[in-house]
Amino acid sequence: HIVILPNYKEEVTVLADTLSALAASDLARECMVVVLAMEDREGQAARSKAAALRERYESKFLEIVETYHPANIRGEEAGKSSNTQWAFRCVQSSWVTPKVQAKQWTKAQIIITISDADSVFHPAYFTAISLDAMKVPEERLRWRLWQGPIWLLRNYFTVPAPTRLTGYTTSVAELGGLRSWFGYHITFSSYSMHYLLA
């Protein structure tokens, strides 16, 4: 599992909560690479934050990788998507390719998770999608997406009432999406996919 955490000016405590939740997975130490996808435009604060998180959590994961998305890339808007794409390309060249060439991993074994910086995953989430991935034929696996229900209630009581209402409404819709009558649920925010789809 490669978990990409794009962030910009997030509090270190928010990222620490996310990393603590990831570390609670049974797969964290042996199978999880966490990518701290920092924005270079955040400056030294991003590097200090990444260093503090690495020092605190490095022993809890297979590996922690830091990437720094450069500012002012021609034709690109700064944001979560561009930072995620940069982080993916960096980890692809610096981590995935060497592991595949050394025959330590195959691309067919890798699941990518894109996560909001403030997401808290259930401890069994990564085990559940791993087990599901092992059951799906490879030709269908490359089109598979996973997402747990999104509960926008983490800071529910500290945001304005209109924001609370949309968070509550989205959470109810997510609960309903657990059993979609159409067979499909559109992923957003924090989700997982097979490496070959990325």
mmCIF file of C-alpha atoms in Angstrom:
data_model
loop_
_atom_site.group_PDB
_atom_site.id
_atom_site.type_symbol
_atom_site.label_atom_id
_atom_site.label_comp_id
_atom_site.label_asym_id
_atom_site.label_seq_id
_atom_site.Cartn_x
_atom_site.Cartn_y
_atom_site.Cartn_z
ATOM 1 C CA HIS A 1 0.000 0.000 0.000
ATOM 2 C CA ILE A 2 1.220 3.440 -0.915
ATOM 3 C CA VAL A 3 -0.696 6.161 0.921
ATOM 4 C CA ILE A 4 -0.294 9.670 -0.470
ATOM 5 C CA LEU A 5 -1.111 12.522 1.936
ATOM 6 C CA PRO A 6 -1.175 15.797 -0.017
ATOM 7 C CA ASN A 7 -1.236 18.787 2.291
ATOM 8 C CA TYR A 8 -0.601 22.508 2.473
ATOM 9 C CA LYS A 9 -0.317 24.481 5.693
ATOM 10 C CA GLU A 10 -1.972 21.704 7.701
ATOM 11 C CA GLU A 11 -1.324 21.648 11.416
ATOM 12 C CA VAL A 12 1.194 18.984 12.406
ATOM 13 C CA THR A 13 -1.349 17.657 14.934
ATOM 14 C CA VAL A 14 -3.863 17.015 12.136
ATOM 15 C CA LEU A 15 -1.301 15.063 10.118
ATOM 16 C CA ALA A 16 -0.201 13.219 13.270
ATOM 17 C CA ASP A 17 -3.792 12.076 13.887
ATOM 18 C CA THR A 18 -3.954 10.764 10.310
ATOM 19 C CA LEU A 19 -0.608 8.961 10.646
ATOM 20 C CA SER A 20 -1.660 7.460 13.989
ATOM 21 C CA ALA A 21 -4.801 6.069 12.356
ATOM 22 C CA LEU A 22 -2.745 4.627 9.482
ATOM 23 C CA ALA A 23 -0.262 3.106 11.945
ATOM 24 C CA ALA A 24 -3.136 1.277 13.659
ATOM 25 C CA SER A 25 -3.459 -0.953 10.574
ATOM 26 C CA ASP A 26 -2.059 -4.473 10.918
ATOM 27 C CA LEU A 27 -0.322 -3.928 7.567
ATOM 28 C CA ALA A 28 1.429 -0.648 8.414
ATOM 29 C CA ARG A 29 4.914 -1.922 9.348
ATOM 30 C CA GLU A 30 5.306 -4.508 6.612
ATOM 31 C CA CYS A 31 3.227 -3.227 3.714
ATOM 32 C CA MET A 32 2.571 0.518 3.963
ATOM 33 C CA VAL A 33 4.584 3.319 2.406
ATOM 34 C CA VAL A 34 3.367 6.760 3.476
ATOM 35 C CA VAL A 35 4.086 9.676 1.149
ATOM 36 C CA LEU A 36 4.089 13.067 2.856
ATOM 37 C CA ALA A 37 3.193 15.164 -0.182
ATOM 38 C CA MET A 38 4.274 18.610 0.928
ATOM 39 C CA GLU A 39 4.046 21.875 -0.998
ATOM 40 C CA ASP A 40 7.412 23.538 -1.615
ATOM 41 C CA ARG A 41 5.711 26.957 -1.480
ATOM 42 C CA GLU A 42 5.099 26.340 2.233
ATOM 43 C CA GLY A 43 8.863 26.749 2.686
ATOM 44 C CA GLN A 44 10.835 25.635 5.715
ATOM 45 C CA ALA A 45 7.623 25.007 7.672
ATOM 46 C CA ALA A 46 6.842 22.047 5.375
ATOM 47 C CA ARG A 47 10.315 20.569 5.828
ATOM 48 C CA SER A 48 10.183 20.982 9.612
ATOM 49 C CA LYS A 49 6.745 19.402 9.752
ATOM 50 C CA ALA A 50 7.813 16.460 7.576
ATOM 51 C CA ALA A 51 10.972 15.934 9.658
ATOM 52 C CA ALA A 52 8.984 15.922 12.911
ATOM 53 C CA LEU A 53 6.445 13.457 11.501
ATOM 54 C CA ARG A 54 9.168 11.221 10.080
ATOM 55 C CA GLU A 55 10.975 11.123 13.419
ATOM 56 C CA ARG A 56 7.790 10.261 15.303
ATOM 57 C CA TYR A 57 6.330 7.701 12.862
ATOM 58 C CA GLU A 58 9.175 6.205 10.808
ATOM 59 C CA SER A 59 9.311 3.001 12.854
ATOM 60 C CA LYS A 60 5.577 2.415 12.399
ATOM 61 C CA PHE A 61 5.619 2.038 8.591
ATOM 62 C CA LEU A 62 7.530 0.137 5.931
ATOM 63 C CA GLU A 63 8.758 3.524 4.782
ATOM 64 C CA ILE A 64 7.948 7.240 4.867
ATOM 65 C CA VAL A 65 8.744 9.221 1.713
ATOM 66 C CA GLU A 66 8.696 13.016 1.528
ATOM 67 C CA THR A 67 7.966 14.907 -1.674
ATOM 68 C CA TYR A 68 7.926 18.667 -2.240
ATOM 69 C CA HIS A 69 5.660 19.865 -5.037
ATOM 70 C CA PRO A 70 7.368 22.834 -6.731
ATOM 71 C CA ALA A 71 5.517 26.099 -7.143
ATOM 72 C CA ASN A 72 4.870 27.707 -10.514
ATOM 73 C CA ILE A 73 4.972 24.672 -12.791
ATOM 74 C CA ARG A 74 3.942 25.955 -16.191
ATOM 75 C CA GLY A 75 0.332 25.134 -17.086
ATOM 76 C CA GLU A 76 -0.471 23.788 -13.626
ATOM 77 C CA GLU A 77 -2.761 25.085 -10.899
ATOM 78 C CA ALA A 78 -1.590 24.637 -7.335
ATOM 79 C CA GLY A 79 -3.836 22.303 -5.342
ATOM 80 C CA LYS A 80 -4.490 18.801 -4.084
ATOM 81 C CA SER A 81 -4.609 17.186 -7.527
ATOM 82 C CA SER A 82 -1.359 18.684 -8.806
ATOM 83 C CA ASN A 83 0.412 17.899 -5.518
ATOM 84 C CA THR A 84 -0.898 14.319 -5.614
ATOM 85 C CA GLN A 85 0.244 13.857 -9.212
ATOM 86 C CA TRP A 86 3.721 15.184 -8.357
ATOM 87 C CA ALA A 87 3.979 12.918 -5.307
ATOM 88 C CA PHE A 88 2.859 9.889 -7.321
ATOM 89 C CA ARG A 89 5.447 10.514 -10.037
ATOM 90 C CA CYS A 90 8.170 11.001 -7.404
ATOM 91 C CA VAL A 91 7.338 7.817 -5.497
ATOM 92 C CA GLN A 92 6.936 5.945 -8.768
ATOM 93 C CA SER A 93 10.496 6.765 -9.827
ATOM 94 C CA SER A 94 12.217 6.718 -6.423
ATOM 95 C CA TRP A 95 10.433 3.795 -4.770
ATOM 96 C CA VAL A 96 8.212 1.679 -7.032
ATOM 97 C CA THR A 97 10.540 1.308 -10.021
ATOM 98 C CA PRO A 98 13.575 0.221 -7.930
ATOM 99 C CA LYS A 99 11.466 -2.293 -5.947
ATOM 100 C CA VAL A 100 9.977 -3.755 -9.133
ATOM 101 C CA GLN A 101 13.391 -3.930 -10.843
ATOM 102 C CA ALA A 102 14.835 -5.669 -7.766
ATOM 103 C CA LYS A 103 11.874 -8.087 -7.943
ATOM 104 C CA GLN A 104 10.866 -7.225 -4.366
ATOM 105 C CA TRP A 105 7.389 -6.117 -5.455
ATOM 106 C CA THR A 106 5.296 -6.309 -8.606
ATOM 107 C CA LYS A 107 3.027 -3.542 -9.835
ATOM 108 C CA ALA A 108 0.132 -5.971 -9.542
ATOM 109 C CA GLN A 109 0.668 -6.056 -5.754
ATOM 110 C CA ILE A 110 0.439 -2.303 -5.189
ATOM 111 C CA ILE A 111 -2.626 -0.355 -4.128
ATOM 112 C CA ILE A 112 -2.472 3.444 -4.068
ATOM 113 C CA THR A 113 -4.525 5.415 -1.548
ATOM 114 C CA ILE A 114 -5.058 9.141 -1.931
ATOM 115 C CA SER A 115 -6.030 10.650 1.391
ATOM 116 C CA ASP A 116 -7.046 14.038 2.659
ATOM 117 C CA ALA A 117 -4.611 15.245 5.293
ATOM 118 C CA ASP A 118 -7.286 15.036 7.986
ATOM 119 C CA SER A 119 -8.701 11.597 7.137
ATOM 120 C CA VAL A 120 -8.877 8.929 9.812
ATOM 121 C CA PHE A 121 -9.085 5.398 8.387
ATOM 122 C CA HIS A 122 -10.564 2.435 10.213
ATOM 123 C CA PRO A 123 -7.748 0.100 11.375
ATOM 124 C CA ALA A 124 -9.128 -2.714 9.186
ATOM 125 C CA TYR A 125 -9.595 -0.625 6.011
ATOM 126 C CA PHE A 126 -6.315 -1.620 4.350
ATOM 127 C CA THR A 127 -6.688 -5.281 5.312
ATOM 128 C CA ALA A 128 -10.229 -5.314 3.866
ATOM 129 C CA ILE A 129 -9.213 -3.840 0.512
ATOM 130 C CA SER A 130 -6.182 -6.154 0.355
ATOM 131 C CA LEU A 131 -8.417 -9.183 0.837
ATOM 132 C CA ASP A 132 -10.857 -7.874 -1.762
ATOM 133 C CA ALA A 133 -7.991 -7.266 -4.217
ATOM 134 C CA MET A 134 -6.837 -10.873 -3.820
ATOM 135 C CA LYS A 135 -10.291 -12.148 -4.815
ATOM 136 C CA VAL A 136 -10.707 -10.022 -7.945
ATOM 137 C CA PRO A 137 -9.343 -11.305 -11.296
ATOM 138 C CA GLU A 138 -6.396 -9.195 -12.478
ATOM 139 C CA GLU A 139 -8.172 -7.932 -15.598
ATOM 140 C CA ARG A 140 -10.930 -6.460 -13.377
ATOM 141 C CA LEU A 141 -8.593 -5.406 -10.579
ATOM 142 C CA ARG A 142 -7.001 -2.665 -12.645
ATOM 143 C CA TRP A 143 -10.407 -0.905 -12.770
ATOM 144 C CA ARG A 144 -11.258 -1.323 -9.092
ATOM 145 C CA LEU A 145 -11.704 1.632 -6.715
ATOM 146 C CA TRP A 146 -12.332 1.427 -2.976
ATOM 147 C CA GLN A 147 -13.604 3.988 -0.524
ATOM 148 C CA GLY A 148 -14.842 3.727 3.022
ATOM 149 C CA PRO A 149 -17.782 5.915 4.017
ATOM 150 C CA ILE A 150 -16.758 9.551 4.423
ATOM 151 C CA TRP A 151 -17.870 11.034 7.734
ATOM 152 C CA LEU A 152 -17.373 14.797 7.689
ATOM 153 C CA LEU A 153 -17.825 15.055 11.433
ATOM 154 C CA ARG A 154 -14.242 15.379 12.684
ATOM 155 C CA ASN A 155 -14.537 19.106 13.442
ATOM 156 C CA TYR A 156 -18.337 19.184 13.401
ATOM 157 C CA PHE A 157 -18.801 21.385 16.467
ATOM 158 C CA THR A 158 -16.135 23.957 15.551
ATOM 159 C CA VAL A 159 -17.360 24.963 12.089
ATOM 160 C CA PRO A 160 -20.192 27.373 11.167
ATOM 161 C CA ALA A 161 -23.745 26.003 11.052
ATOM 162 C CA PRO A 162 -24.040 25.973 7.208
ATOM 163 C CA THR A 163 -20.826 23.917 7.013
ATOM 164 C CA ARG A 164 -22.174 21.566 9.681
ATOM 165 C CA LEU A 165 -25.345 21.080 7.635
ATOM 166 C CA THR A 166 -23.456 20.161 4.459
ATOM 167 C CA GLY A 167 -21.167 17.840 6.449
ATOM 168 C CA TYR A 168 -24.143 16.097 8.014
ATOM 169 C CA THR A 169 -25.952 15.816 4.664
ATOM 170 C CA THR A 170 -22.870 14.374 2.954
ATOM 171 C CA SER A 171 -22.395 11.868 5.793
ATOM 172 C CA VAL A 172 -26.008 10.687 5.445
ATOM 173 C CA ALA A 173 -25.568 10.369 1.651
ATOM 174 C CA GLU A 174 -22.364 8.376 2.211
ATOM 175 C CA LEU A 175 -24.190 6.027 4.550
ATOM 176 C CA GLY A 176 -26.834 5.530 1.863
ATOM 177 C CA GLY A 177 -24.078 4.923 -0.687
ATOM 178 C CA LEU A 178 -22.942 1.822 1.175
ATOM 179 C CA ARG A 179 -25.715 0.034 -0.678
ATOM 180 C CA SER A 180 -26.010 1.755 -4.028
ATOM 181 C CA TRP A 181 -28.945 0.529 -6.078
ATOM 182 C CA PHE A 182 -27.024 1.412 -9.220
ATOM 183 C CA GLY A 183 -24.012 -0.699 -8.278
ATOM 184 C CA TYR A 184 -21.562 2.198 -8.375
ATOM 185 C CA HIS A 185 -20.500 4.877 -5.949
ATOM 186 C CA ILE A 186 -18.459 7.890 -7.023
ATOM 187 C CA THR A 187 -15.282 8.179 -4.982
ATOM 188 C CA PHE A 188 -13.992 11.494 -3.675
ATOM 189 C CA SER A 189 -11.744 12.939 -0.997
ATOM 190 C CA SER A 190 -9.985 9.771 0.236
ATOM 191 C CA TYR A 191 -9.999 6.596 -1.861
ATOM 192 C CA SER A 192 -7.878 3.664 -3.021
ATOM 193 C CA MET A 193 -7.130 2.224 -6.455
ATOM 194 C CA HIS A 194 -4.943 -0.385 -8.050
ATOM 195 C CA TYR A 195 -1.501 0.884 -9.087
ATOM 196 C CA LEU A 196 -2.173 0.030 -12.754
ATOM 197 C CA LEU A 197 -5.191 2.366 -12.749
ATOM 198 C CA ALA A 198 -3.169 5.260 -11.337
#
